Coordinates of C-alpha atoms in Angstrom, one line a residue:
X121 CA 100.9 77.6 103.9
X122 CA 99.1 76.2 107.0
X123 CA 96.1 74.1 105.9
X124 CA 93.0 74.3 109.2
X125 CA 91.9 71.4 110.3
X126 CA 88.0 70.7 109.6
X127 CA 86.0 68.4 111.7
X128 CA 84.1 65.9 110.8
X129 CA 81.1 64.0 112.0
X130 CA 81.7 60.3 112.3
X131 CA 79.4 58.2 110.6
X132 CA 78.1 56.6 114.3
X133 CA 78.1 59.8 116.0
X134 CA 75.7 60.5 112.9
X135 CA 73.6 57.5 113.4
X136 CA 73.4 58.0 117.2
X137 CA 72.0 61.2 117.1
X138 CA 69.5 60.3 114.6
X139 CA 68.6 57.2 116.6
X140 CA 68.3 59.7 120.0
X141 CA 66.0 62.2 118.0
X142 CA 63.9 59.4 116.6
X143 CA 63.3 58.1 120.1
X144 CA 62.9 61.3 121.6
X145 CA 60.2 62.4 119.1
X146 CA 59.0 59.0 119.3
X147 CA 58.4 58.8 123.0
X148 CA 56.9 62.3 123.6
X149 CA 54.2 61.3 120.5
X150 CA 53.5 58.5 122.4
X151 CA 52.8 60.4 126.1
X152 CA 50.8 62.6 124.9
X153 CA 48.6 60.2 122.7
X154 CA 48.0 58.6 125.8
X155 CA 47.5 61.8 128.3
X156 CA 44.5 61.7 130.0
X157 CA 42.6 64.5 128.6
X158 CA 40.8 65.8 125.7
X159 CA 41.5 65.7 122.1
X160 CA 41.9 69.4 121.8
X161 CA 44.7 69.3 124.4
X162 CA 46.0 66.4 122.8
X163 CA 46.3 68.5 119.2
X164 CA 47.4 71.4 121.2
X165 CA 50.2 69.6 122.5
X166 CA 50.8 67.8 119.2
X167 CA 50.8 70.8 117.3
X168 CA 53.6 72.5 119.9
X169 CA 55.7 69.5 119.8
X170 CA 55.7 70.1 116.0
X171 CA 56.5 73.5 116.3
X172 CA 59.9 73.1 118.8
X173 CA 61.2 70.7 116.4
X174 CA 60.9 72.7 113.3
X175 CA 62.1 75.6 115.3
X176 CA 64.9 73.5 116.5
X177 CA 65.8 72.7 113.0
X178 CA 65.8 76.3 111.8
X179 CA 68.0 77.5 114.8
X180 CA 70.8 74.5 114.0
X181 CA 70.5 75.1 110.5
X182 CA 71.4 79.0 111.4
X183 CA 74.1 78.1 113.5
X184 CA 75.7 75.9 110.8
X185 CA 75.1 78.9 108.5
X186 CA 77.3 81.0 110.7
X187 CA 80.1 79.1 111.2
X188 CA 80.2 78.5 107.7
X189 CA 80.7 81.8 107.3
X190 CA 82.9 82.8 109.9
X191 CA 85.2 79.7 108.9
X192 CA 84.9 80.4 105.3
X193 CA 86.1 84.0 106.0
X194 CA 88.9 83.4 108.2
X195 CA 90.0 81.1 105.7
X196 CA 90.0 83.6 102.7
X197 CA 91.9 86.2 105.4
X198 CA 94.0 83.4 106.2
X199 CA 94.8 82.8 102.1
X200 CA 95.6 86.8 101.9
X201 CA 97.7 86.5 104.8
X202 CA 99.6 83.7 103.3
X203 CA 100.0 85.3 100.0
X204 CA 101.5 88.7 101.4
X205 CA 103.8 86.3 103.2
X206 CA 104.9 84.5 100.1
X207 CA 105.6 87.2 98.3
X208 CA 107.5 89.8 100.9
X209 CA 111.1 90.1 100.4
X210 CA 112.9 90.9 103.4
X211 CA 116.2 91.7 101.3
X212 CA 114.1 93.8 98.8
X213 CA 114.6 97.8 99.5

C-alpha cells in the first residue's frame, strides 16, 4: 500500500506568518488612527479593516475545509483501490 505524503507547517513558517499578520494588522490600525480626517471616517475605515480580516479568515478556513475533503476522499478511493488490488488473483478463474 502506498502511504501519501502530508505536508506540514513548520513551527517558524508558523510563527512568521503570525508575526507578518500581527504587523500588518498592526500597522494599518496605526495609519488610519492617525489619518487626517474625521472620526466617522476613522470608524468607517476601522470597521472595514475588521471586516476583510474576518472575511479573510472565513475564506482560508473554507479552503482548508475543501482540501480536507478532497484529500480525505482520495484517500478512502485510494484505500478501495488498494484493497481490490490485494485481493485480485490473477491465477484465479
Amino acid at each position: 500500500m502506498s502511504t501519501p505524503v502530508q505536508p506540514s507547517t513548520t513551527s517558524a513558517f508558523f510563527v512568521q506568518s503570525a508575526i507578518s499578520f500581527g504587523v500588518s494588522l498592526v500597522a494599518c490600525a496605526v495609519g488610519i488612527a492617525y489619518l487626517p480626517v474625521n472620526g466617522w471616517v476613522r470608524a468607517f475605515l476601522g470597521v472595514s479593516l475588521l471586516y476583510v480580516v474576518t472575511s479573510a479568515f472565513a475564506l482560508a478556513k473554507c479552503v482548508r475545509d475543501r482540501h480536507e475533503v478532497t484529500s480525505v476522499a482520495g484517500r478512502v478511493d485510494q484505500a478501495r483501490i488498494d484493497k481490490l488490488l490485494a485481493e485480485h488473483d490473477p491465477f484465479h478463474n
